[in-house]
Amino acid sequence: MPVFLVAYAALSPTPAAWDIVDAGSAMRTAEIEKVLSTKYVSSQRTGHYTSTVLISVPFAQGPRTSEAEMTSSNKPVAGEEIWVLFAPSSPHLGFFVGDRQSLEEKIGGRADFWAVFLTLGCLAFCWFMNLFGRWRSDPVAGLHRSRQQGTLHVLPVSVTGVGVALDERPASASVTKHLKPRICLTSAEFGDLYLYLDDIVDPSLLAQPLMSARGHVYWRRPTRELPYANSVGYAVLLLDGQRYVAGWLESEDASVELPASALVPADWVLPAAGEARAFHPASPVETRANSTVLKALLLSIVALAVITLGVGDVATVALAITSVLAVLIGRRRAGRQVKQHLEALASGGYMSTGSIRGAG
């Protein structure tokens, strides 16, 4: 007979589960000697039996028969066995009856399967969102979609400098302004343009290979409502030689609009998706940041491993919180390392936050 809720049968008025554990608990099966009363309680879709039974608990001083209130999914009958939690040498502490799972949870044992399953599911979602963020498609493939929609613009440019600068016009009005790697572009038709990159990119490694490089910058207008929307755009700098750098394009001043007349002609040849390769040199600061995130992830996995070994509900929740916080803290520490690196470049005279300086 499955018993799915814990019931308590008292031989004294004020015992607790942890008192029984401290006194040397035991969990055994006991036979129902007699069913004194039973009542079926129904809800909208399910129901259960609430019963009063007589059971004999095998204490060290001798078995003691006592009444116990229990809840079960099936109607109990004499001769069936149920699980009992008690301290053999301390009859005055009473005992608990129920199924094995519920009694193990009561003394800090393995949590319910569904509690573990839901916890792992929530953690997997949190891990994905905090480690990877929103999904980002291939930037070059995005150029083809933008051209089909008639929103893709292009200008021939050359690289005149690489540095670090404060992004005064971020991609979202709610985003805090941060120091970011910045590439200075010059167009004979338009003038100066600034391409802001992800802060994980190390600008000190881009300066030498990109200086004086030529190519085309493709961009589309942002879909969000921004006060400076006409002067910014999502962009891909496609260099001669089929290497590209993706980022956030801005005009020299917020009052200067990007040229709306620079739409890509219908006969313009774009590189095939997957043909061009991202220009992203390996960076020591990126290696350190990835190492920090990896250590946080391993700590989070250890917390999950402990959950699967069998702990109570309270410990399951505590370890789940630890697992999520480990990922969040690791990501924050990695971001702080990147920020400190950019600040060092900006203050070290090699690059400036006020203007972009060529490196070569």
mmCIF file with all atom_site columns, N, CA, C and O in Angstrom, residues 285-310:
data_model
loop_
_atom_site.group_PDB
_atom_site.id
_atom_site.type_symbol
_atom_site.label_atom_id
_atom_site.label_alt_id
_atom_site.label_comp_id
_atom_site.label_asym_id
_atom_site.label_entity_id
_atom_site.label_seq_id
_atom_site.pdbx_PDB_ins_code
_atom_site.Cartn_x
_atom_site.Cartn_y
_atom_site.Cartn_z
_atom_site.occupancy
_atom_site.B_iso_or_equiv
_atom_site.pdbx_formal_charge
_atom_site.auth_seq_id
_atom_site.auth_comp_id
_atom_site.auth_asym_id
_atom_site.auth_atom_id
_atom_site.pdbx_PDB_model_num
ATOM 1   N N  . VAL A 1 285 ? 43.931 38.041 -21.732 1.00 0.00 ? 285 VAL A N  1
ATOM 2   C CA . VAL A 1 285 ? 42.850 38.470 -20.837 1.00 0.00 ? 285 VAL A CA 1
ATOM 3   C C  . VAL A 1 285 ? 41.593 37.633 -21.087 1.00 0.00 ? 285 VAL A C  1
ATOM 4   O O  . VAL A 1 285 ? 40.847 37.308 -20.150 1.00 0.00 ? 285 VAL A O  1
ATOM 5   N N  . GLU A 1 286 ? 41.352 37.245 -22.336 1.00 0.00 ? 286 GLU A N  1
ATOM 6   C CA . GLU A 1 286 ? 40.210 36.385 -22.626 1.00 0.00 ? 286 GLU A CA 1
ATOM 7   C C  . GLU A 1 286 ? 40.423 34.995 -22.039 1.00 0.00 ? 286 GLU A C  1
ATOM 8   O O  . GLU A 1 286 ? 39.490 34.375 -21.527 1.00 0.00 ? 286 GLU A O  1
ATOM 9   N N  . THR A 1 287 ? 41.663 34.519 -22.080 1.00 0.00 ? 287 THR A N  1
ATOM 10  C CA . THR A 1 287 ? 41.982 33.220 -21.478 1.00 0.00 ? 287 THR A CA 1
ATOM 11  C C  . THR A 1 287 ? 41.725 33.242 -19.978 1.00 0.00 ? 287 THR A C  1
ATOM 12  O O  . THR A 1 287 ? 41.158 32.305 -19.417 1.00 0.00 ? 287 THR A O  1
ATOM 13  N N  . ARG A 1 288 ? 42.144 34.323 -19.313 1.00 0.00 ? 288 ARG A N  1
ATOM 14  C CA . ARG A 1 288 ? 41.912 34.428 -17.865 1.00 0.00 ? 288 ARG A CA 1
ATOM 15  C C  . ARG A 1 288 ? 40.421 34.500 -17.556 1.00 0.00 ? 288 ARG A C  1
ATOM 16  O O  . ARG A 1 288 ? 39.944 33.887 -16.592 1.00 0.00 ? 288 ARG A O  1
ATOM 17  N N  . ALA A 1 289 ? 39.681 35.272 -18.351 1.00 0.00 ? 289 ALA A N  1
ATOM 18  C CA . ALA A 1 289 ? 38.239 35.391 -18.117 1.00 0.00 ? 289 ALA A CA 1
ATOM 19  C C  . ALA A 1 289 ? 37.540 34.051 -18.321 1.00 0.00 ? 289 ALA A C  1
ATOM 20  O O  . ALA A 1 289 ? 36.669 33.661 -17.530 1.00 0.00 ? 289 ALA A O  1
ATOM 21  N N  . ASN A 1 290 ? 37.934 33.326 -19.374 1.00 0.00 ? 290 ASN A N  1
ATOM 22  C CA . ASN A 1 290 ? 37.339 32.010 -19.609 1.00 0.00 ? 290 ASN A CA 1
ATOM 23  C C  . ASN A 1 290 ? 37.687 31.043 -18.487 1.00 0.00 ? 290 ASN A C  1
ATOM 24  O O  . ASN A 1 290 ? 36.865 30.204 -18.088 1.00 0.00 ? 290 ASN A O  1
ATOM 25  N N  . SER A 1 291 ? 38.915 31.131 -17.953 1.00 0.00 ? 291 SER A N  1
ATOM 26  C CA . SER A 1 291 ? 39.317 30.274 -16.844 1.00 0.00 ? 291 SER A CA 1
ATOM 27  C C  . SER A 1 291 ? 38.481 30.557 -15.606 1.00 0.00 ? 291 SER A C  1
ATOM 28  O O  . SER A 1 291 ? 38.078 29.641 -14.881 1.00 0.00 ? 291 SER A O  1
ATOM 29  N N  . THR A 1 292 ? 38.202 31.836 -15.354 1.00 0.00 ? 292 THR A N  1
ATOM 30  C CA . THR A 1 292 ? 37.378 32.210 -14.204 1.00 0.00 ? 292 THR A CA 1
ATOM 31  C C  . THR A 1 292 ? 35.972 31.631 -14.328 1.00 0.00 ? 292 THR A C  1
ATOM 32  O O  . THR A 1 292 ? 35.411 31.084 -13.369 1.00 0.00 ? 292 THR A O  1
ATOM 33  N N  . VAL A 1 293 ? 35.386 31.738 -15.531 1.00 0.00 ? 293 VAL A N  1
ATOM 34  C CA . VAL A 1 293 ? 34.047 31.200 -15.751 1.00 0.00 ? 293 VAL A CA 1
ATOM 35  C C  . VAL A 1 293 ? 34.050 29.681 -15.634 1.00 0.00 ? 293 VAL A C  1
ATOM 36  O O  . VAL A 1 293 ? 33.126 29.078 -15.073 1.00 0.00 ? 293 VAL A O  1
ATOM 37  N N  . LEU A 1 294 ? 35.112 29.037 -16.141 1.00 0.00 ? 294 LEU A N  1
ATOM 38  C CA . LEU A 1 294 ? 35.194 27.579 -16.065 1.00 0.00 ? 294 LEU A CA 1
ATOM 39  C C  . LEU A 1 294 ? 35.270 27.106 -14.615 1.00 0.00 ? 294 LEU A C  1
ATOM 40  O O  . LEU A 1 294 ? 34.609 26.127 -14.232 1.00 0.00 ? 294 LEU A O  1
ATOM 41  N N  . LYS A 1 295 ? 36.064 27.787 -13.785 1.00 0.00 ? 295 LYS A N  1
ATOM 42  C CA . LYS A 1 295 ? 36.156 27.406 -12.377 1.00 0.00 ? 295 LYS A CA 1
ATOM 43  C C  . LYS A 1 295 ? 34.798 27.554 -11.686 1.00 0.00 ? 295 LYS A C  1
ATOM 44  O O  . LYS A 1 295 ? 34.408 26.710 -10.870 1.00 0.00 ? 295 LYS A O  1
ATOM 45  N N  . ALA A 1 296 ? 34.090 28.639 -12.005 1.00 0.00 ? 296 ALA A N  1
ATOM 46  C CA . ALA A 1 296 ? 32.756 28.831 -11.425 1.00 0.00 ? 296 ALA A CA 1
ATOM 47  C C  . ALA A 1 296 ? 31.804 27.729 -11.878 1.00 0.00 ? 296 ALA A C  1
ATOM 48  O O  . ALA A 1 296 ? 30.984 27.229 -11.099 1.00 0.00 ? 296 ALA A O  1
ATOM 49  N N  . LEU A 1 297 ? 31.920 27.333 -13.137 1.00 0.00 ? 297 LEU A N  1
ATOM 50  C CA . LEU A 1 297 ? 31.063 26.277 -13.661 1.00 0.00 ? 297 LEU A CA 1
ATOM 51  C C  . LEU A 1 297 ? 31.357 24.939 -12.981 1.00 0.00 ? 297 LEU A C  1
ATOM 52  O O  . LEU A 1 297 ? 30.441 24.182 -12.646 1.00 0.00 ? 297 LEU A O  1
ATOM 53  N N  . LEU A 1 298 ? 32.627 24.644 -12.758 1.00 0.00 ? 298 LEU A N  1
ATOM 54  C CA . LEU A 1 298 ? 32.993 23.400 -12.069 1.00 0.00 ? 298 LEU A CA 1
ATOM 55  C C  . LEU A 1 298 ? 32.466 23.381 -10.641 1.00 0.00 ? 298 LEU A C  1
ATOM 56  O O  . LEU A 1 298 ? 31.979 22.349 -10.152 1.00 0.00 ? 298 LEU A O  1
ATOM 57  N N  . LEU A 1 299 ? 32.558 24.530 -9.954  1.00 0.00 ? 299 LEU A N  1
ATOM 58  C CA . LEU A 1 299 ? 32.015 24.616 -8.600  1.00 0.00 ? 299 LEU A CA 1
ATOM 59  C C  . LEU A 1 299 ? 30.512 24.380 -8.623  1.00 0.00 ? 299 LEU A C  1
ATOM 60  O O  . LEU A 1 299 ? 29.957 23.699 -7.747  1.00 0.00 ? 299 LEU A O  1
ATOM 61  N N  . SER A 1 300 ? 29.848 24.925 -9.625  1.00 0.00 ? 300 SER A N  1
ATOM 62  C CA . SER A 1 300 ? 28.410 24.740 -9.744  1.00 0.00 ? 300 SER A CA 1
ATOM 63  C C  . SER A 1 300 ? 28.065 23.277 -9.995  1.00 0.00 ? 300 SER A C  1
ATOM 64  O O  . SER A 1 300 ? 27.090 22.751 -9.449  1.00 0.00 ? 300 SER A O  1
ATOM 65  N N  . ILE A 1 301 ? 28.877 22.597 -10.814 1.00 0.00 ? 301 ILE A N  1
ATOM 66  C CA . ILE A 1 301 ? 28.638 21.181 -11.094 1.00 0.00 ? 301 ILE A CA 1
ATOM 67  C C  . ILE A 1 301 ? 28.831 20.335 -9.837  1.00 0.00 ? 301 ILE A C  1
ATOM 68  O O  . ILE A 1 301 ? 28.092 19.368 -9.593  1.00 0.00 ? 301 ILE A O  1
ATOM 69  N N  . VAL A 1 302 ? 29.828 20.683 -9.014  1.00 0.00 ? 302 VAL A N  1
ATOM 70  C CA . VAL A 1 302 ? 30.044 19.964 -7.753  1.00 0.00 ? 302 VAL A CA 1
ATOM 71  C C  . VAL A 1 302 ? 28.806 20.076 -6.864  1.00 0.00 ? 302 VAL A C  1
ATOM 72  O O  . VAL A 1 302 ? 28.373 19.091 -6.245  1.00 0.00 ? 302 VAL A O  1
ATOM 73  N N  . ALA A 1 303 ? 28.226 21.275 -6.799  1.00 0.00 ? 303 ALA A N  1
ATOM 74  C CA . ALA A 1 303 ? 27.007 21.457 -5.994  1.00 0.00 ? 303 ALA A CA 1
ATOM 75  C C  . ALA A 1 303 ? 25.881 20.574 -6.516  1.00 0.00 ? 303 ALA A C  1
ATOM 76  O O  . ALA A 1 303 ? 25.135 19.965 -5.732  1.00 0.00 ? 303 ALA A O  1
ATOM 77  N N  . LEU A 1 304 ? 25.757 20.454 -7.835  1.00 0.00 ? 304 LEU A N  1
ATOM 78  C CA . LEU A 1 304 ? 24.728 19.581 -8.401  1.00 0.00 ? 304 LEU A CA 1
ATOM 79  C C  . LEU A 1 304 ? 25.014 18.113 -8.102  1.00 0.00 ? 304 LEU A C  1
ATOM 80  O O  . LEU A 1 304 ? 24.095 17.324 -7.858  1.00 0.00 ? 304 LEU A O  1
ATOM 81  N N  . ALA A 1 305 ? 26.289 17.741 -8.147  1.00 0.00 ? 305 ALA A N  1
ATOM 82  C CA . ALA A 1 305 ? 26.651 16.348 -7.869  1.00 0.00 ? 305 ALA A CA 1
ATOM 83  C C  . ALA A 1 305 ? 26.260 15.959 -6.449  1.00 0.00 ? 305 ALA A C  1
ATOM 84  O O  . ALA A 1 305 ? 25.806 14.838 -6.209  1.00 0.00 ? 305 ALA A O  1
ATOM 85  N N  . VAL A 1 306 ? 26.429 16.883 -5.518  1.00 0.00 ? 306 VAL A N  1
ATOM 86  C CA . VAL A 1 306 ? 26.043 16.604 -4.133  1.00 0.00 ? 306 VAL A CA 1
ATOM 87  C C  . VAL A 1 306 ? 24.535 16.391 -4.039  1.00 0.00 ? 306 VAL A C  1
ATOM 88  O O  . VAL A 1 306 ? 24.058 15.525 -3.295  1.00 0.00 ? 306 VAL A O  1
ATOM 89  N N  . ILE A 1 307 ? 23.759 17.155 -4.811  1.00 0.00 ? 307 ILE A N  1
ATOM 90  C CA . ILE A 1 307 ? 22.306 16.989 -4.802  1.00 0.00 ? 307 ILE A CA 1
ATOM 91  C C  . ILE A 1 307 ? 21.932 15.584 -5.248  1.00 0.00 ? 307 ILE A C  1
ATOM 92  O O  . ILE A 1 307 ? 21.074 14.933 -4.647  1.00 0.00 ? 307 ILE A O  1
ATOM 93  N N  . THR A 1 308 ? 22.570 15.098 -6.302  1.00 0.00 ? 308 THR A N  1
ATOM 94  C CA . THR A 1 308 ? 22.226 13.777 -6.824  1.00 0.00 ? 308 THR A CA 1
ATOM 95  C C  . THR A 1 308 ? 22.625 12.649 -5.886  1.00 0.00 ? 308 THR A C  1
ATOM 96  O O  . THR A 1 308 ? 22.094 11.539 -5.989  1.00 0.00 ? 308 THR A O  1
ATOM 97  N N  . LEU A 1 309 ? 23.559 12.914 -4.968  1.00 0.00 ? 309 LEU A N  1
ATOM 98  C CA . LEU A 1 309 ? 23.967 11.877 -4.013  1.00 0.00 ? 309 LEU A CA 1
ATOM 99  C C  . LEU A 1 309 ? 22.898 11.603 -2.971  1.00 0.00 ? 309 LEU A C  1
ATOM 100 O O  . LEU A 1 309 ? 22.894 10.549 -2.346  1.00 0.00 ? 309 LEU A O  1
ATOM 101 N N  . GLY A 1 310 ? 22.002 12.577 -2.767  1.00 0.00 ? 310 GLY A N  1
ATOM 102 C CA . GLY A 1 310 ? 20.924 12.362 -1.821  1.00 0.00 ? 310 GLY A CA 1
ATOM 103 C C  . GLY A 1 310 ? 20.988 13.284 -0.630  1.00 0.00 ? 310 GLY A C  1
ATOM 104 O O  . GLY A 1 310 ? 21.715 13.008 0.318   1.00 0.00 ? 310 GLY A O  1
#
